[in-house]
mmCIF file of C-alpha atoms in Angstrom:
data_model
loop_
_atom_site.group_PDB
_atom_site.id
_atom_site.type_symbol
_atom_site.label_atom_id
_atom_site.label_comp_id
_atom_site.label_asym_id
_atom_site.label_seq_id
_atom_site.Cartn_x
_atom_site.Cartn_y
_atom_site.Cartn_z
ATOM 1 C CA MET A 5 10.086 -11.383 -32.127
ATOM 2 C CA ILE A 6 6.759 -9.897 -30.623
ATOM 3 C CA GLU A 7 6.336 -7.616 -27.512
ATOM 4 C CA VAL A 8 3.322 -8.093 -25.714
ATOM 5 C CA VAL A 9 2.375 -5.380 -23.226
ATOM 6 C CA ALA A 10 -0.616 -5.896 -20.539
ATOM 7 C CA SER A 11 -1.663 -2.325 -18.827
ATOM 8 C CA MET A 12 -4.504 -1.500 -16.139
ATOM 9 C CA ALA A 13 -5.700 1.550 -17.597
ATOM 10 C CA ARG A 14 -8.013 2.062 -14.057
ATOM 11 C CA GLY A 15 -5.130 1.291 -11.796
ATOM 12 C CA PRO A 16 -3.718 -1.587 -9.920
ATOM 13 C CA VAL A 17 -6.253 -1.865 -7.446
ATOM 14 C CA PHE A 18 -9.558 -3.526 -6.909
ATOM 15 C CA LEU A 19 -12.476 -4.197 -5.009
ATOM 16 C CA ALA A 20 -13.204 -7.937 -4.661
ATOM 17 C CA GLY A 21 -16.086 -8.688 -7.116
ATOM 18 C CA GLU A 22 -15.216 -5.450 -9.455
ATOM 19 C CA LEU A 23 -14.834 -6.120 -12.538
ATOM 20 C CA MET A 24 -11.146 -5.949 -13.479
ATOM 21 C CA GLU A 25 -9.769 -4.898 -17.079
ATOM 22 C CA CYS A 26 -6.410 -5.237 -18.843
ATOM 23 C CA LEU A 27 -5.619 -3.860 -21.966
ATOM 24 C CA ILE A 28 -2.981 -5.951 -23.735
ATOM 25 C CA THR A 29 -1.293 -5.023 -27.162
ATOM 26 C CA PHE A 30 0.793 -7.413 -29.142
ATOM 27 C CA THR A 31 3.244 -5.623 -31.787
ATOM 28 C CA ASN A 32 5.604 -6.833 -34.111
ATOM 29 C CA PRO A 33 8.170 -4.416 -33.925
ATOM 30 C CA MET A 34 9.972 -4.411 -37.302
ATOM 31 C CA SER A 35 12.454 -2.224 -38.500
ATOM 32 C CA HIS A 36 12.695 -0.808 -41.781
ATOM 33 C CA LEU A 37 15.200 -3.196 -43.081
ATOM 34 C CA SER A 38 12.599 -5.830 -42.438
ATOM 35 C CA THR A 39 10.860 -7.801 -45.039
ATOM 36 C CA SER A 40 7.387 -9.729 -44.997
ATOM 37 C CA ALA A 41 9.065 -12.468 -44.194
ATOM 38 C CA SER A 42 10.749 -10.939 -41.090
ATOM 39 C CA SER A 43 6.816 -10.844 -39.314
ATOM 40 C CA GLU A 44 5.844 -13.190 -36.912
ATOM 41 C CA MET A 45 2.781 -15.438 -36.237
ATOM 42 C CA LEU A 46 0.914 -15.513 -32.758
ATOM 43 C CA ALA A 47 0.140 -19.545 -32.120
ATOM 44 C CA TRP A 48 -2.102 -18.350 -28.961
ATOM 45 C CA ALA A 49 -2.777 -16.545 -25.674
ATOM 46 C CA SER A 50 -4.579 -16.734 -22.618
ATOM 47 C CA ALA A 51 -4.990 -15.030 -19.081
ATOM 48 C CA GLN A 52 -5.857 -15.936 -15.865
ATOM 49 C CA ILE A 53 -6.206 -14.287 -11.942
ATOM 50 C CA HIS A 54 -4.221 -15.751 -9.992
ATOM 51 C CA CYS A 55 -4.235 -15.617 -6.495
ATOM 52 C CA GLN A 56 -1.507 -17.622 -4.193
ATOM 53 C CA PHE A 57 -0.990 -18.545 -0.823
ATOM 54 C CA HIS A 58 1.756 -18.084 1.550
ATOM 55 C CA ALA A 59 1.942 -19.734 4.784
ATOM 56 C CA SER A 60 4.764 -19.912 7.975
ATOM 57 C CA GLU A 61 5.802 -23.251 8.447
ATOM 58 C CA ASN A 62 6.203 -22.410 11.636
ATOM 59 C CA ARG A 63 2.899 -20.839 12.858
ATOM 60 C CA VAL A 64 0.550 -22.251 10.772
ATOM 61 C CA ALA A 65 -0.543 -25.788 10.331
ATOM 62 C CA LEU A 66 -1.736 -26.863 6.727
ATOM 63 C CA PRO A 67 -3.088 -30.106 5.311
ATOM 64 C CA THR A 68 -0.618 -32.310 3.167
ATOM 65 C CA ARG A 69 -1.623 -29.937 0.129
ATOM 66 C CA GLY A 70 1.811 -27.730 1.574
ATOM 67 C CA ASN A 71 2.012 -24.098 2.250
ATOM 68 C CA LYS A 72 1.806 -22.633 -1.204
ATOM 69 C CA GLN A 73 -1.277 -22.945 -3.452
ATOM 70 C CA ASP A 74 -2.647 -21.200 -6.162
ATOM 71 C CA VAL A 75 -6.307 -20.082 -6.203
ATOM 72 C CA GLN A 76 -7.737 -19.491 -10.099
ATOM 73 C CA ALA A 77 -11.122 -17.252 -11.093
ATOM 74 C CA GLU A 78 -13.520 -20.008 -12.115
ATOM 75 C CA SER A 79 -14.747 -19.058 -15.569
ATOM 76 C CA ASP A 80 -13.646 -18.843 -18.876
ATOM 77 C CA THR A 81 -10.401 -16.820 -19.407
ATOM 78 C CA VAL A 82 -9.710 -17.303 -23.070
ATOM 79 C CA LEU A 83 -8.362 -14.469 -24.330
ATOM 80 C CA ILE A 84 -8.594 -13.293 -27.801
ATOM 81 C CA PRO A 85 -6.073 -11.342 -29.250
ATOM 82 C CA SER A 86 -8.411 -9.716 -31.621
ATOM 83 C CA ARG A 87 -10.488 -7.888 -28.789
ATOM 84 C CA ASP A 88 -7.126 -6.324 -27.501
ATOM 85 C CA SER A 89 -8.342 -6.605 -23.799
ATOM 86 C CA TYR A 90 -8.741 -8.835 -21.189
ATOM 87 C CA SER A 91 -11.772 -8.496 -18.889
ATOM 88 C CA GLU A 92 -12.259 -10.803 -15.669
ATOM 89 C CA VAL A 93 -14.713 -9.929 -12.154
ATOM 90 C CA VAL A 94 -12.406 -10.189 -9.561
ATOM 91 C CA PRO A 95 -13.803 -13.143 -7.154
ATOM 92 C CA VAL A 96 -15.592 -11.983 -4.292
ATOM 93 C CA ASP A 97 -15.292 -14.930 -1.770
ATOM 94 C CA GLY A 98 -11.516 -14.329 -2.303
ATOM 95 C CA PRO A 99 -9.253 -13.238 0.240
ATOM 96 C CA PRO A 100 -7.872 -9.860 -0.232
ATOM 97 C CA SER A 101 -4.365 -8.710 -0.710
ATOM 98 C CA PHE A 102 -2.288 -9.485 2.688
ATOM 99 C CA ARG A 103 0.915 -9.661 3.758
ATOM 100 C CA GLY A 104 1.313 -10.515 7.419
ATOM 101 C CA GLN A 105 3.674 -12.089 9.519
ATOM 102 C CA ALA A 106 2.231 -16.084 9.148
ATOM 103 C CA VAL A 107 -0.293 -15.441 6.195
ATOM 104 C CA LYS A 108 0.218 -14.234 3.041
ATOM 105 C CA TYR A 109 -2.276 -13.588 -0.186
ATOM 106 C CA VAL A 110 -1.053 -12.586 -3.238
ATOM 107 C CA TYR A 111 -2.740 -11.738 -6.344
ATOM 108 C CA LYS A 112 -1.378 -11.635 -10.174
ATOM 109 C CA LEU A 113 -2.844 -11.614 -13.549
ATOM 110 C CA THR A 114 -1.079 -14.575 -15.742
ATOM 111 C CA ILE A 115 -1.053 -14.141 -19.253
ATOM 112 C CA GLY A 116 0.901 -16.964 -21.023
ATOM 113 C CA CYS A 117 1.196 -16.957 -24.904
ATOM 114 C CA GLN A 118 3.361 -18.585 -27.264
ATOM 115 C CA ARG A 119 4.915 -17.508 -30.660
ATOM 116 C CA VAL A 120 5.109 -20.243 -33.798
ATOM 117 C CA ASN A 121 7.982 -22.764 -33.556
ATOM 118 C CA SER A 122 8.978 -21.071 -29.804
ATOM 119 C CA PRO A 123 8.642 -21.808 -26.431
ATOM 120 C CA ILE A 124 5.766 -20.724 -24.161
ATOM 121 C CA LYS A 125 6.434 -17.087 -22.047
ATOM 122 C CA LEU A 126 4.474 -15.737 -18.977
ATOM 123 C CA LEU A 127 3.326 -12.122 -18.621
ATOM 124 C CA ARG A 128 2.678 -11.384 -14.744
ATOM 125 C CA VAL A 129 0.790 -8.536 -13.702
ATOM 126 C CA PRO A 130 0.593 -8.022 -10.024
ATOM 127 C CA PHE A 131 -2.313 -6.245 -8.787
ATOM 128 C CA ARG A 132 -3.831 -5.620 -5.506
ATOM 129 C CA VAL A 133 -7.597 -6.350 -4.077
ATOM 130 C CA LEU A 134 -9.253 -4.612 -1.182
ATOM 131 C CA PRO A 135 -11.947 -6.855 0.430
ATOM 132 C CA PRO A 136 -15.617 -6.401 -0.177
ATOM 133 C CA PHE A 137 -17.778 -4.409 1.902
ATOM 134 C CA PRO A 138 -20.958 -5.818 2.263
ATOM 135 C CA GLN A 139 -24.044 -4.471 0.138
ATOM 136 C CA ASP A 140 -27.289 -5.678 2.410
ATOM 137 C CA GLU A 141 -28.885 -2.146 3.218
ATOM 138 C CA GLU A 142 -30.147 0.161 0.967
ATOM 139 C CA VAL A 143 -28.515 3.744 1.236
ATOM 140 C CA SER A 144 -29.721 5.650 -1.705
ATOM 141 C CA PRO A 145 -32.249 8.432 -0.896
ATOM 142 C CA SER A 146 -35.719 7.618 -2.160
ATOM 143 C CA ASN A 147 -36.290 10.255 -5.540
ATOM 144 C CA PRO A 148 -39.920 9.627 -6.776
ATOM 145 C CA PHE A 149 -38.726 11.632 -9.496
ATOM 146 C CA LEU A 150 -36.163 9.261 -10.612
ATOM 147 C CA GLU A 151 -37.178 7.530 -14.022
ATOM 148 C CA GLU A 152 -37.135 3.606 -14.076
ATOM 149 C CA GLU A 153 -34.250 3.825 -16.546
ATOM 150 C CA GLU A 154 -31.608 5.631 -14.252
ATOM 151 C CA VAL A 155 -33.110 3.400 -11.078
ATOM 152 C CA SER A 156 -31.996 0.475 -13.055
ATOM 153 C CA ARG A 157 -28.811 1.733 -14.115
ATOM 154 C CA ARG A 158 -27.715 2.888 -10.797
ATOM 155 C CA ASP A 159 -28.755 -0.389 -9.563
ATOM 156 C CA ALA A 160 -26.029 -2.107 -12.710
ATOM 157 C CA ARG A 161 -23.065 -0.424 -11.071
ATOM 158 C CA PRO A 162 -22.009 -2.448 -7.817
ATOM 159 C CA LEU A 163 -18.686 -0.513 -7.442
ATOM 160 C CA GLU A 164 -20.666 2.486 -7.383
ATOM 161 C CA ARG A 165 -22.844 1.061 -5.008
ATOM 162 C CA ALA A 166 -20.588 0.029 -1.989
ATOM 163 C CA LEU A 167 -18.454 3.538 -2.292
ATOM 164 C CA ASP A 168 -21.317 5.070 -2.112
ATOM 165 C CA MET A 169 -22.376 2.878 1.570
ATOM 166 C CA LEU A 170 -18.971 2.982 2.405
ATOM 167 C CA MET A 171 -19.386 6.431 2.837
ATOM 168 C CA VAL A 172 -22.277 6.472 4.667
ATOM 169 C CA THR A 173 -21.349 4.164 7.062
ATOM 170 C CA THR A 174 -17.772 5.808 7.727
ATOM 171 C CA SER A 175 -19.433 9.250 7.603
ATOM 172 C CA ARG A 176 -21.521 8.036 10.726
ATOM 173 C CA ARG A 177 -20.629 9.953 13.821
ATOM 174 C CA SER A 178 -21.741 9.077 17.253
ATOM 175 C CA PRO A 179 -19.401 9.954 20.576
ATOM 176 C CA HIS A 180 -18.030 7.230 22.710
ATOM 177 C CA MET A 181 -17.104 8.476 25.999
ATOM 178 C CA PHE A 182 -14.859 6.266 28.317
ATOM 179 C CA ASN A 183 -13.958 6.792 31.755
ATOM 180 C CA ILE A 184 -10.200 5.687 32.096
ATOM 181 C CA THR A 185 -9.119 4.416 35.587
ATOM 182 C CA ASN A 186 -6.556 2.447 37.210
ATOM 183 C CA THR A 187 -6.784 0.584 40.978
ATOM 184 C CA ARG A 188 -6.551 3.861 42.516
ATOM 185 C CA GLY A 189 -8.920 6.216 40.745
ATOM 186 C CA LYS A 190 -10.156 7.934 37.917
ATOM 187 C CA VAL A 191 -7.216 9.285 35.416
ATOM 188 C CA ALA A 192 -9.439 10.715 32.909
ATOM 189 C CA LYS A 193 -12.331 10.804 30.342
ATOM 190 C CA PHE A 194 -11.936 9.487 27.029
ATOM 191 C CA CYS A 195 -14.393 10.598 23.604
ATOM 192 C CA ILE A 196 -13.886 9.255 20.535
ATOM 193 C CA PHE A 197 -16.214 10.362 17.958
ATOM 194 C CA LYS A 198 -16.695 6.929 15.845
ATOM 195 C CA THR A 199 -15.102 3.412 15.437
ATOM 196 C CA VAL A 200 -15.287 2.520 12.150
ATOM 197 C CA TYR A 201 -12.581 3.803 9.364
ATOM 198 C CA ARG A 202 -12.039 3.321 5.871
ATOM 199 C CA LEU A 203 -8.368 3.415 4.585
ATOM 200 C CA GLY A 204 -6.441 6.990 4.601
ATOM 201 C CA GLU A 205 -8.969 8.544 7.052
ATOM 202 C CA GLU A 206 -7.574 10.230 10.519
ATOM 203 C CA ILE A 207 -8.374 8.535 13.784
ATOM 204 C CA ILE A 208 -9.198 11.604 16.205
ATOM 205 C CA GLY A 209 -9.561 11.496 20.102
ATOM 206 C CA THR A 210 -9.726 13.649 23.203
ATOM 207 C CA PHE A 211 -8.979 13.378 26.652
ATOM 208 C CA ASN A 212 -10.185 15.319 29.715
ATOM 209 C CA PHE A 213 -7.633 14.995 32.842
ATOM 210 C CA SER A 214 -9.720 17.904 34.168
ATOM 211 C CA GLU A 215 -11.895 15.234 35.928
ATOM 212 C CA GLY A 216 -9.384 13.030 37.122
ATOM 213 C CA ASP A 217 -8.423 12.141 40.531
ATOM 214 C CA ILE A 218 -5.141 10.284 39.934
ATOM 215 C CA PRO A 219 -2.233 12.659 38.183
ATOM 216 C CA CYS A 220 -1.808 11.245 34.513
ATOM 217 C CA LEU A 221 1.900 12.191 33.595
ATOM 218 C CA GLN A 222 2.782 10.767 29.951
ATOM 219 C CA TYR A 223 0.046 8.677 27.481
ATOM 220 C CA SER A 224 0.738 6.966 24.088
ATOM 221 C CA VAL A 225 -1.809 5.819 21.748
ATOM 222 C CA SER A 226 -0.633 2.947 18.722
ATOM 223 C CA LEU A 227 -2.753 1.872 15.643
ATOM 224 C CA GLN A 228 -2.448 -1.750 15.761
ATOM 225 C CA SER A 229 -3.711 -4.611 13.398
ATOM 226 C CA GLU A 230 -3.703 -8.054 15.145
ATOM 227 C CA GLU A 231 -3.268 -11.379 13.030
ATOM 228 C CA GLU A 232 -4.692 -14.226 14.606
ATOM 229 C CA ILE A 233 -4.628 -17.970 12.970
ATOM 230 C CA GLN A 234 -7.933 -20.057 13.368
ATOM 231 C CA ASP A 235 -7.619 -22.275 16.131
ATOM 232 C CA GLN A 236 -8.188 -25.700 13.589
ATOM 233 C CA TYR A 237 -4.781 -24.347 11.512
ATOM 234 C CA GLN A 238 -2.730 -23.288 14.913
ATOM 235 C CA ARG A 239 0.848 -24.683 14.996
ATOM 236 C CA ARG A 240 0.368 -24.926 18.788
ATOM 237 C CA PRO A 241 -2.902 -24.692 21.480
ATOM 238 C CA GLY A 242 -3.330 -21.192 22.374
ATOM 239 C CA GLN A 243 -0.968 -19.534 20.136
ATOM 240 C CA ALA A 244 0.088 -16.061 20.297
ATOM 241 C CA VAL A 245 -1.696 -13.487 18.212
ATOM 242 C CA SER A 246 0.490 -11.169 15.692
ATOM 243 C CA VAL A 247 0.520 -7.627 16.685
ATOM 244 C CA THR A 248 1.759 -5.109 14.118
ATOM 245 C CA GLY A 249 2.377 -1.466 14.992
ATOM 246 C CA HIS A 250 1.186 1.522 12.306
ATOM 247 C CA GLY A 251 1.360 4.351 13.748
ATOM 248 C CA ARG A 252 1.905 5.863 17.689
ATOM 249 C CA HIS A 253 1.141 9.345 19.443
ATOM 250 C CA LEU A 254 3.177 9.929 22.388
ATOM 251 C CA GLU A 255 2.384 12.659 24.703
ATOM 252 C CA SER A 256 3.345 14.334 28.148
ATOM 253 C CA CYS A 257 0.552 15.630 30.193
ATOM 254 C CA LEU A 258 1.310 16.236 33.555
ATOM 255 C CA HIS A 259 -0.805 19.122 34.767
ATOM 256 C CA THR A 260 -2.701 19.472 31.380
ATOM 257 C CA ALA A 261 -6.361 19.903 31.750
ATOM 258 C CA SER A 262 -7.130 18.127 28.169
ATOM 259 C CA SER A 263 -5.232 16.731 25.273
ATOM 260 C CA HIS A 264 -6.188 15.316 21.795
ATOM 261 C CA PHE A 265 -4.498 13.203 19.624
ATOM 262 C CA SER A 266 -4.618 12.361 15.466
ATOM 263 C CA LEU A 267 -3.473 8.682 14.257
ATOM 264 C CA PRO A 268 -3.810 8.686 10.148
ATOM 265 C CA ILE A 269 -4.746 4.984 8.792
ATOM 266 C CA PRO A 270 -2.238 4.299 5.962
ATOM 267 C CA LEU A 271 -3.907 3.638 2.737
ATOM 268 C CA ASN A 272 -1.749 0.597 2.000
ATOM 269 C CA VAL A 273 -2.214 -1.509 4.867
ATOM 270 C CA THR A 274 -5.217 -4.116 4.967
ATOM 271 C CA PRO A 275 -8.273 -3.571 6.143
ATOM 272 C CA GLY A 276 -10.054 -6.008 8.573
ATOM 273 C CA PHE A 277 -11.215 -9.520 6.986
ATOM 274 C CA SER A 278 -11.237 -13.285 7.738
ATOM 275 C CA THR A 279 -10.660 -16.183 6.047
ATOM 276 C CA ASP A 280 -10.792 -20.048 7.349
ATOM 277 C CA VAL A 281 -6.796 -19.541 7.876
ATOM 278 C CA VAL A 282 -6.633 -16.345 9.645
ATOM 279 C CA ALA A 283 -8.556 -13.509 10.750
ATOM 280 C CA LEU A 284 -7.313 -9.716 10.904
ATOM 281 C CA ARG A 285 -8.918 -7.292 13.253
ATOM 282 C CA TRP A 286 -7.744 -3.567 14.483
ATOM 283 C CA ARG A 287 -7.592 -1.679 17.607
ATOM 284 C CA LEU A 288 -6.264 1.451 19.611
ATOM 285 C CA HIS A 289 -3.570 0.739 22.119
ATOM 286 C CA PHE A 290 -3.226 2.903 25.147
ATOM 287 C CA GLU A 291 -0.349 2.790 27.499
ATOM 288 C CA PHE A 292 -0.207 5.444 30.743
ATOM 289 C CA VAL A 293 2.086 6.674 33.358
ATOM 290 C CA THR A 294 0.343 7.803 36.483
ATOM 291 C CA ALA A 295 1.596 9.512 39.348
ATOM 292 C CA ARG A 296 0.857 7.535 42.780
ATOM 293 C CA GLU A 297 0.685 10.448 45.187
ATOM 294 C CA PRO A 298 -0.754 13.918 44.403
ATOM 295 C CA MET A 299 1.117 16.734 42.233
ATOM 296 C CA GLU A 300 0.655 20.187 43.021
ATOM 297 C CA ALA A 301 0.521 22.437 40.237
ATOM 298 C CA PRO A 302 2.992 24.930 40.367
ATOM 299 C CA THR A 303 1.259 28.378 40.990
ATOM 300 C CA VAL A 304 2.237 31.785 39.673
ATOM 301 C CA LEU A 305 2.058 34.907 42.626
ATOM 302 C CA GLN A 306 0.368 38.147 41.465
ATOM 303 C CA ASN A 307 2.845 40.909 40.966
ATOM 304 C CA GLN A 308 5.955 38.605 41.410
ATOM 305 C CA ALA A 309 8.844 40.728 40.432
ATOM 306 C CA GLU A 310 11.786 37.987 40.664
ATOM 307 C CA VAL A 311 11.819 35.163 38.376
ATOM 308 C CA THR A 312 11.137 31.707 39.340
ATOM 309 C CA ILE A 313 12.565 28.581 38.232
ATOM 310 C CA TRP A 314 10.491 25.521 37.743
ATOM 311 C CA ALA A 315 12.253 22.063 37.956
ATOM 312 C CA GLY A 316 10.534 18.872 37.495
ATOM 313 C CA ALA A 317 10.295 16.428 40.988
ATOM 314 C CA GLU A 318 13.770 14.509 40.644
ATOM 315 C CA HIS A 319 11.735 11.340 41.715
ATOM 316 C CA VAL A 320 7.985 9.972 41.302
ATOM 317 C CA ASP A 321 6.949 6.779 42.171
ATOM 318 C CA VAL A 322 4.801 5.505 39.137
ATOM 319 C CA ASP A 323 2.152 3.321 38.140
ATOM 320 C CA THR A 324 1.459 1.835 33.827
ATOM 321 C CA PHE A 325 -1.563 0.280 32.451
ATOM 322 C CA SER A 326 -2.763 0.014 29.581
ATOM 323 C CA TRP A 327 -6.244 -0.706 27.217
ATOM 324 C CA ASN A 328 -7.111 -1.959 23.837
ATOM 325 C CA LEU A 329 -10.332 -0.371 21.809
ATOM 326 C CA PRO A 330 -11.266 -2.346 18.753
ATOM 327 C CA ILE A 331 -12.667 -0.610 15.925
ATOM 328 C CA LYS A 332 -13.235 -1.510 12.231
ATOM 329 C CA VAL A 333 -11.054 -0.289 9.361
ATOM 330 C CA LEU A 334 -12.844 -0.795 6.136
ATOM 331 C CA PRO A 335 -11.896 -0.534 2.299
ATOM 332 C CA THR A 336 -11.717 2.610 0.160
ATOM 333 C CA ASN A 337 -11.939 3.629 -2.957
ATOM 334 C CA PRO A 338 -9.606 1.408 -5.110
ATOM 335 C CA ALA A 339 -8.604 4.781 -7.697
ATOM 336 C CA LEU A 340 -7.383 6.601 -4.435
ATOM 337 C CA ALA A 341 -5.582 3.579 -2.930
ATOM 338 C CA SER A 342 -3.596 3.221 -6.691
ATOM 339 C CA TYR A 343 -1.763 6.482 -6.094
ATOM 340 C CA VAL A 344 0.666 4.466 -2.773
ATOM 341 C CA SER A 345 0.654 1.381 -4.754
ATOM 342 C CA GLN A 346 3.830 -0.605 -5.188
ATOM 343 C CA PHE A 347 2.843 -2.294 -8.542
ATOM 344 C CA THR A 348 2.413 0.209 -11.235
ATOM 345 C CA GLY A 349 -0.638 -2.163 -13.160
ATOM 346 C CA THR A 350 1.602 -2.328 -16.205
ATOM 347 C CA ASN A 351 3.960 -4.810 -17.597
ATOM 348 C CA ARG A 352 5.713 -5.968 -20.680
ATOM 349 C CA ILE A 353 7.775 -9.127 -22.167
ATOM 350 C CA ASP A 354 9.151 -9.957 -25.477
ATOM 351 C CA ILE A 355 8.457 -13.450 -26.853
#
């Protein structure tokens, strides 16, 4: 018997275009009673990255190839056991890991091996791929005292460069102001400090109801993703977009001058991306409940000796309306996303 163990030391999450390294060990666990005749010989071993694509037949109209396909990395994937490790660049033009309502992209490292005079066995190590971040601008500060050797070394680290750009892009703040209105008038002023975020960040927004003419009784803000099948692959023309919620803030705000909300973006969701088959976008979905008539706030008289009980109105005529604000969700550091990954990055098999 030969024990095969595969372990991704850096963790099970990678950026598309990043170099993936996996330590693969072959061990012949022999007991003290074993002899040299008990040793085993490994005939061959190979490893390859696969991206498996699944599609719902009710929502996606695919060509006759079927609804389950494998995409392989185009490179030499022969594993030389004496080197102990396997390395491969995760395809930069491939889709990210995604489990949607209509489409799924699942990544795995498949290791095939065979013991002499024994059947072939496969060891699969699932991992997660985050979409690449565009690297079309220079974000590193210009330093005239930086040696040329250090410059070339910096340029040779695409992961660090991509993460630097990601931090710069998601750190830019520029307040965006919106007037929230319905058919009866102004309800509130809304402020959000940016619209580009990375996984794990918090979305913070504020409302100013003191500038409104229409009383607002309640509001809610939901973080939602929209999964849309591209036109040429839709099962039916004008097919509805699949919406998934990832968090919600609900608050009563009658007679409130200001309010704020905070919605965290989970680390285990998929950032926005687009392929030939599907596009994933992100948005904030707002819902407001407003009164049709003015509502006077309770007043407290000075030097009032008696106890006063305030009671809410038994009946209020209301209007409801909603609003969607598109936002961008980008990836994060793969090492950070590994902490909440459902994968361990390690698997084993006996051959």
